[in-house]
JSON list of N, CA and C in Angstrom, two decimals:
[
{"chain": "A", "resi": 266, "resn": "UNK", "atom": "N", "xyz": [24.13, -28.52, -62.84]},
{"chain": "A", "resi": 266, "resn": "UNK", "atom": "CA", "xyz": [24.86, -28.97, -63.84]},
{"chain": "A", "resi": 266, "resn": "UNK", "atom": "C", "xyz": [23.36, -29.71, -64.47]},
{"chain": "A", "resi": 267, "resn": "UNK", "atom": "N", "xyz": [22.73, -30.04, -63.81]},
{"chain": "A", "resi": 267, "resn": "UNK", "atom": "CA", "xyz": [21.60, -31.02, -64.76]},
{"chain": "A", "resi": 267, "resn": "UNK", "atom": "C", "xyz": [20.84, -30.08, -65.59]},
{"chain": "A", "resi": 268, "resn": "UNK", "atom": "N", "xyz": [20.46, -28.98, -64.84]},
{"chain": "A", "resi": 268, "resn": "UNK", "atom": "CA", "xyz": [19.62, -28.19, -65.68]},
{"chain": "A", "resi": 268, "resn": "UNK", "atom": "C", "xyz": [20.57, -27.41, -67.18]},
{"chain": "A", "resi": 269, "resn": "UNK", "atom": "N", "xyz": [21.64, -27.46, -66.76]},
{"chain": "A", "resi": 269, "resn": "UNK", "atom": "CA", "xyz": [22.38, -26.96, -68.14]},
{"chain": "A", "resi": 269, "resn": "UNK", "atom": "C", "xyz": [22.43, -28.03, -69.23]},
{"chain": "A", "resi": 270, "resn": "UNK", "atom": "N", "xyz": [22.63, -29.10, -68.68]},
{"chain": "A", "resi": 270, "resn": "UNK", "atom": "CA", "xyz": [22.51, -30.52, -69.77]},
{"chain": "A", "resi": 270, "resn": "UNK", "atom": "C", "xyz": [21.01, -30.52, -70.27]},
{"chain": "A", "resi": 271, "resn": "UNK", "atom": "N", "xyz": [20.23, -30.35, -69.88]},
{"chain": "A", "resi": 271, "resn": "UNK", "atom": "CA", "xyz": [18.66, -30.36, -70.02]},
{"chain": "A", "resi": 271, "resn": "UNK", "atom": "C", "xyz": [18.37, -29.18, -71.21]},
{"chain": "A", "resi": 272, "resn": "UNK", "atom": "N", "xyz": [19.16, -28.09, -70.66]},
{"chain": "A", "resi": 272, "resn": "UNK", "atom": "CA", "xyz": [18.79, -26.66, -71.50]},
{"chain": "A", "resi": 272, "resn": "UNK", "atom": "C", "xyz": [19.59, -26.97, -73.13]},
{"chain": "A", "resi": 273, "resn": "UNK", "atom": "N", "xyz": [20.78, -27.45, -73.09]},
{"chain": "A", "resi": 273, "resn": "UNK", "atom": "CA", "xyz": [21.67, -27.85, -74.08]},
{"chain": "A", "resi": 273, "resn": "UNK", "atom": "C", "xyz": [20.54, -28.52, -75.16]},
{"chain": "A", "resi": 274, "resn": "UNK", "atom": "N", "xyz": [19.80, -29.65, -74.35]},
{"chain": "A", "resi": 274, "resn": "UNK", "atom": "CA", "xyz": [18.92, -30.88, -75.16]},
{"chain": "A", "resi": 274, "resn": "UNK", "atom": "C", "xyz": [18.21, -29.84, -75.61]},
{"chain": "A", "resi": 275, "resn": "UNK", "atom": "N", "xyz": [17.24, -28.95, -75.02]},
{"chain": "A", "resi": 275, "resn": "UNK", "atom": "CA", "xyz": [16.32, -28.29, -75.43]},
{"chain": "A", "resi": 275, "resn": "UNK", "atom": "C", "xyz": [16.60, -27.29, -76.42]},
{"chain": "A", "resi": 276, "resn": "UNK", "atom": "N", "xyz": [17.94, -27.00, -76.50]},
{"chain": "A", "resi": 276, "resn": "UNK", "atom": "CA", "xyz": [18.40, -26.04, -77.71]},
{"chain": "A", "resi": 276, "resn": "UNK", "atom": "C", "xyz": [18.71, -26.65, -78.67]},
{"chain": "A", "resi": 277, "resn": "UNK", "atom": "N", "xyz": [18.90, -27.56, -78.88]},
{"chain": "A", "resi": 277, "resn": "UNK", "atom": "CA", "xyz": [18.87, -28.64, -80.03]},
{"chain": "A", "resi": 277, "resn": "UNK", "atom": "C", "xyz": [17.38, -29.63, -80.49]},
{"chain": "A", "resi": 278, "resn": "UNK", "atom": "N", "xyz": [16.46, -29.37, -79.89]},
{"chain": "A", "resi": 278, "resn": "UNK", "atom": "CA", "xyz": [15.37, -29.90, -79.93]},
{"chain": "A", "resi": 278, "resn": "UNK", "atom": "C", "xyz": [15.06, -31.41, -79.66]},
{"chain": "A", "resi": 279, "resn": "UNK", "atom": "N", "xyz": [16.14, -31.56, -78.64]},
{"chain": "A", "resi": 279, "resn": "UNK", "atom": "CA", "xyz": [15.93, -33.05, -78.20]},
{"chain": "A", "resi": 279, "resn": "UNK", "atom": "C", "xyz": [15.72, -33.22, -77.01]},
{"chain": "A", "resi": 280, "resn": "UNK", "atom": "N", "xyz": [15.06, -32.26, -76.30]},
{"chain": "A", "resi": 280, "resn": "UNK", "atom": "CA", "xyz": [14.64, -32.36, -75.05]},
{"chain": "A", "resi": 280, "resn": "UNK", "atom": "C", "xyz": [13.63, -31.18, -74.81]},
{"chain": "A", "resi": 281, "resn": "UNK", "atom": "N", "xyz": [12.90, -31.56, -73.26]},
{"chain": "A", "resi": 281, "resn": "UNK", "atom": "CA", "xyz": [11.71, -30.31, -73.13]},
{"chain": "A", "resi": 281, "resn": "UNK", "atom": "C", "xyz": [12.46, -29.31, -72.33]},
{"chain": "A", "resi": 282, "resn": "UNK", "atom": "N", "xyz": [11.81, -27.94, -72.56]},
{"chain": "A", "resi": 282, "resn": "UNK", "atom": "CA", "xyz": [12.31, -26.89, -71.74]},
{"chain": "A", "resi": 282, "resn": "UNK", "atom": "C", "xyz": [12.48, -27.42, -70.15]},
{"chain": "A", "resi": 283, "resn": "UNK", "atom": "N", "xyz": [13.67, -27.08, -69.55]},
{"chain": "A", "resi": 283, "resn": "UNK", "atom": "CA", "xyz": [14.08, -27.36, -68.05]},
{"chain": "A", "resi": 283, "resn": "UNK", "atom": "C", "xyz": [13.26, -26.12, -67.26]},
{"chain": "A", "resi": 284, "resn": "UNK", "atom": "N", "xyz": [13.25, -25.03, -67.84]},
{"chain": "A", "resi": 284, "resn": "UNK", "atom": "CA", "xyz": [12.82, -24.04, -67.09]},
{"chain": "A", "resi": 284, "resn": "UNK", "atom": "C", "xyz": [11.20, -23.80, -66.74]},
{"chain": "A", "resi": 285, "resn": "UNK", "atom": "N", "xyz": [10.64, -24.25, -66.05]},
{"chain": "A", "resi": 285, "resn": "UNK", "atom": "CA", "xyz": [9.31, -24.08, -65.74]},
{"chain": "A", "resi": 285, "resn": "UNK", "atom": "C", "xyz": [8.75, -22.71, -65.59]},
{"chain": "A", "resi": 286, "resn": "UNK", "atom": "N", "xyz": [7.69, -22.30, -66.13]},
{"chain": "A", "resi": 286, "resn": "UNK", "atom": "CA", "xyz": [7.04, -20.71, -65.68]},
{"chain": "A", "resi": 286, "resn": "UNK", "atom": "C", "xyz": [5.88, -20.68, -66.36]},
{"chain": "A", "resi": 287, "resn": "UNK", "atom": "N", "xyz": [5.07, -19.60, -65.48]},
{"chain": "A", "resi": 287, "resn": "UNK", "atom": "CA", "xyz": [3.62, -19.67, -65.91]},
{"chain": "A", "resi": 287, "resn": "UNK", "atom": "C", "xyz": [3.56, -18.31, -66.59]},
{"chain": "A", "resi": 288, "resn": "UNK", "atom": "N", "xyz": [3.26, -18.12, -67.86]},
{"chain": "A", "resi": 288, "resn": "UNK", "atom": "CA", "xyz": [2.91, -17.09, -68.68]},
{"chain": "A", "resi": 288, "resn": "UNK", "atom": "C", "xyz": [1.74, -16.01, -68.11]},
{"chain": "A", "resi": 289, "resn": "UNK", "atom": "N", "xyz": [2.23, -14.99, -68.12]},
{"chain": "A", "resi": 289, "resn": "UNK", "atom": "CA", "xyz": [1.30, -13.94, -67.53]},
{"chain": "A", "resi": 289, "resn": "UNK", "atom": "C", "xyz": [0.09, -13.51, -68.54]},
{"chain": "A", "resi": 290, "resn": "UNK", "atom": "N", "xyz": [-0.97, -13.12, -68.09]},
{"chain": "A", "resi": 290, "resn": "UNK", "atom": "CA", "xyz": [-1.88, -12.87, -69.33]},
{"chain": "A", "resi": 290, "resn": "UNK", "atom": "C", "xyz": [-1.45, -11.09, -69.55]},
{"chain": "A", "resi": 291, "resn": "UNK", "atom": "N", "xyz": [-2.13, -10.74, -70.97]},
{"chain": "A", "resi": 291, "resn": "UNK", "atom": "CA", "xyz": [-1.35, -9.42, -71.26]},
{"chain": "A", "resi": 291, "resn": "UNK", "atom": "C", "xyz": [-1.49, -8.22, -70.38]},
{"chain": "A", "resi": 292, "resn": "UNK", "atom": "N", "xyz": [-2.58, -8.16, -69.52]},
{"chain": "A", "resi": 292, "resn": "UNK", "atom": "CA", "xyz": [-3.02, -7.28, -68.65]},
{"chain": "A", "resi": 292, "resn": "UNK", "atom": "C", "xyz": [-2.34, -7.45, -67.20]},
{"chain": "A", "resi": 293, "resn": "UNK", "atom": "N", "xyz": [-1.72, -8.52, -67.06]},
{"chain": "A", "resi": 293, "resn": "UNK", "atom": "CA", "xyz": [-0.79, -8.45, -65.69]},
{"chain": "A", "resi": 293, "resn": "UNK", "atom": "C", "xyz": [0.61, -8.05, -66.38]},
{"chain": "A", "resi": 294, "resn": "UNK", "atom": "N", "xyz": [1.09, -8.23, -67.71]},
{"chain": "A", "resi": 294, "resn": "UNK", "atom": "CA", "xyz": [2.39, -7.89, -68.10]},
{"chain": "A", "resi": 294, "resn": "UNK", "atom": "C", "xyz": [2.30, -6.52, -68.09]},
{"chain": "A", "resi": 295, "resn": "UNK", "atom": "N", "xyz": [1.34, -6.07, -68.46]},
{"chain": "A", "resi": 295, "resn": "UNK", "atom": "CA", "xyz": [1.52, -4.70, -68.89]},
{"chain": "A", "resi": 295, "resn": "UNK", "atom": "C", "xyz": [1.64, -3.64, -67.39]},
{"chain": "A", "resi": 296, "resn": "UNK", "atom": "N", "xyz": [0.49, -4.12, -66.44]},
{"chain": "A", "resi": 296, "resn": "UNK", "atom": "CA", "xyz": [0.50, -3.88, -65.24]},
{"chain": "A", "resi": 296, "resn": "UNK", "atom": "C", "xyz": [1.99, -3.55, -64.56]},
{"chain": "A", "resi": 297, "resn": "UNK", "atom": "N", "xyz": [2.57, -4.89, -64.69]},
{"chain": "A", "resi": 297, "resn": "UNK", "atom": "CA", "xyz": [3.94, -5.13, -64.12]},
{"chain": "A", "resi": 297, "resn": "UNK", "atom": "C", "xyz": [4.90, -4.27, -64.49]},
{"chain": "A", "resi": 298, "resn": "UNK", "atom": "N", "xyz": [4.74, -3.95, -65.91]},
{"chain": "A", "resi": 298, "resn": "UNK", "atom": "CA", "xyz": [5.63, -2.91, -66.76]},
{"chain": "A", "resi": 298, "resn": "UNK", "atom": "C", "xyz": [5.62, -1.69, -66.15]},
{"chain": "A", "resi": 299, "resn": "UNK", "atom": "N", "xyz": [4.25, -1.21, -65.94]},
{"chain": "A", "resi": 299, "resn": "UNK", "atom": "CA", "xyz": [4.12, 0.28, -65.41]},
{"chain": "A", "resi": 299, "resn": "UNK", "atom": "C", "xyz": [4.53, 0.28, -63.95]},
{"chain": "A", "resi": 300, "resn": "UNK", "atom": "N", "xyz": [4.24, -0.60, -63.29]},
{"chain": "A", "resi": 300, "resn": "UNK", "atom": "CA", "xyz": [4.63, -0.58, -61.64]},
{"chain": "A", "resi": 300, "resn": "UNK", "atom": "C", "xyz": [6.30, -0.54, -61.66]},
{"chain": "A", "resi": 301, "resn": "UNK", "atom": "N", "xyz": [7.01, -1.14, -62.60]},
{"chain": "A", "resi": 301, "resn": "UNK", "atom": "CA", "xyz": [8.31, -1.07, -62.78]},
{"chain": "A", "resi": 301, "resn": "UNK", "atom": "C", "xyz": [8.82, 0.32, -62.88]},
{"chain": "A", "resi": 302, "resn": "UNK", "atom": "N", "xyz": [8.13, 0.89, -63.81]},
{"chain": "A", "resi": 302, "resn": "UNK", "atom": "CA", "xyz": [8.36, 2.38, -64.45]},
{"chain": "A", "resi": 302, "resn": "UNK", "atom": "C", "xyz": [8.27, 3.22, -63.42]},
{"chain": "A", "resi": 303, "resn": "UNK", "atom": "N", "xyz": [6.96, 3.20, -62.45]},
{"chain": "A", "resi": 303, "resn": "UNK", "atom": "CA", "xyz": [6.70, 3.87, -61.68]},
{"chain": "A", "resi": 303, "resn": "UNK", "atom": "C", "xyz": [7.83, 3.80, -60.42]},
{"chain": "A", "resi": 304, "resn": "UNK", "atom": "N", "xyz": [8.10, 2.46, -60.15]},
{"chain": "A", "resi": 304, "resn": "UNK", "atom": "CA", "xyz": [9.16, 2.45, -59.38]},
{"chain": "A", "resi": 304, "resn": "UNK", "atom": "C", "xyz": [10.59, 3.16, -59.55]},
{"chain": "A", "resi": 305, "resn": "UNK", "atom": "N", "xyz": [10.72, 2.96, -61.01]},
{"chain": "A", "resi": 305, "resn": "UNK", "atom": "CA", "xyz": [11.99, 3.66, -61.18]},
{"chain": "A", "resi": 305, "resn": "UNK", "atom": "C", "xyz": [11.87, 5.08, -61.38]},
{"chain": "A", "resi": 306, "resn": "UNK", "atom": "N", "xyz": [10.94, 5.39, -61.53]},
{"chain": "A", "resi": 306, "resn": "UNK", "atom": "CA", "xyz": [10.39, 7.03, -61.47]},
{"chain": "A", "resi": 306, "resn": "UNK", "atom": "C", "xyz": [10.86, 7.60, -60.09]},
{"chain": "A", "resi": 307, "resn": "UNK", "atom": "N", "xyz": [10.13, 7.05, -59.09]},
{"chain": "A", "resi": 307, "resn": "UNK", "atom": "CA", "xyz": [10.42, 7.25, -57.68]},
{"chain": "A", "resi": 307, "resn": "UNK", "atom": "C", "xyz": [11.80, 7.27, -57.37]},
{"chain": "A", "resi": 308, "resn": "UNK", "atom": "N", "xyz": [12.56, 6.17, -57.54]},
{"chain": "A", "resi": 308, "resn": "UNK", "atom": "CA", "xyz": [13.68, 5.94, -57.22]},
{"chain": "A", "resi": 308, "resn": "UNK", "atom": "C", "xyz": [15.03, 7.25, -57.97]},
{"chain": "A", "resi": 309, "resn": "UNK", "atom": "N", "xyz": [14.58, 7.48, -59.23]},
{"chain": "A", "resi": 309, "resn": "UNK", "atom": "CA", "xyz": [15.15, 8.76, -59.74]},
{"chain": "A", "resi": 309, "resn": "UNK", "atom": "C", "xyz": [14.86, 10.06, -59.23]},
{"chain": "A", "resi": 310, "resn": "UNK", "atom": "N", "xyz": [13.62, 10.40, -58.83]},
{"chain": "A", "resi": 310, "resn": "UNK", "atom": "CA", "xyz": [13.64, 11.32, -57.98]},
{"chain": "A", "resi": 310, "resn": "UNK", "atom": "C", "xyz": [14.05, 11.59, -56.55]},
{"chain": "A", "resi": 311, "resn": "UNK", "atom": "N", "xyz": [14.05, 10.59, -56.12]},
{"chain": "A", "resi": 311, "resn": "UNK", "atom": "CA", "xyz": [14.75, 10.37, -54.90]},
{"chain": "A", "resi": 311, "resn": "UNK", "atom": "C", "xyz": [16.33, 10.49, -55.01]},
{"chain": "A", "resi": 312, "resn": "UNK", "atom": "N", "xyz": [16.67, 10.05, -55.96]},
{"chain": "A", "resi": 312, "resn": "UNK", "atom": "CA", "xyz": [18.33, 10.12, -56.10]},
{"chain": "A", "resi": 312, "resn": "UNK", "atom": "C", "xyz": [18.83, 11.57, -56.41]},
{"chain": "A", "resi": 313, "resn": "UNK", "atom": "N", "xyz": [18.08, 12.03, -57.17]},
{"chain": "A", "resi": 313, "resn": "UNK", "atom": "CA", "xyz": [18.60, 13.30, -57.84]},
{"chain": "A", "resi": 313, "resn": "UNK", "atom": "C", "xyz": [17.59, 14.79, -57.64]},
{"chain": "A", "resi": 314, "resn": "UNK", "atom": "N", "xyz": [16.93, 14.68, -56.49]},
{"chain": "A", "resi": 314, "resn": "UNK", "atom": "CA", "xyz": [16.38, 15.43, -56.25]},
{"chain": "A", "resi": 314, "resn": "UNK", "atom": "C", "xyz": [14.67, 15.74, -56.65]},
{"chain": "A", "resi": 315, "resn": "UNK", "atom": "N", "xyz": [14.11, 16.77, -56.30]},
{"chain": "A", "resi": 315, "resn": "UNK", "atom": "CA", "xyz": [12.97, 17.02, -56.79]},
{"chain": "A", "resi": 315, "resn": "UNK", "atom": "C", "xyz": [12.76, 18.41, -57.62]}
]
């Protein structure tokens, strides 16, 4: 409940963002995207045949 209240305050500019996260570098984000695409492709091949 505390995070929700802090989130509402952040939305209206009355507080700081309650969710902490570390931004990825561009190359890390791009690599992660391609890994997800490859995993999805492998799953599709496994489910629908080769």
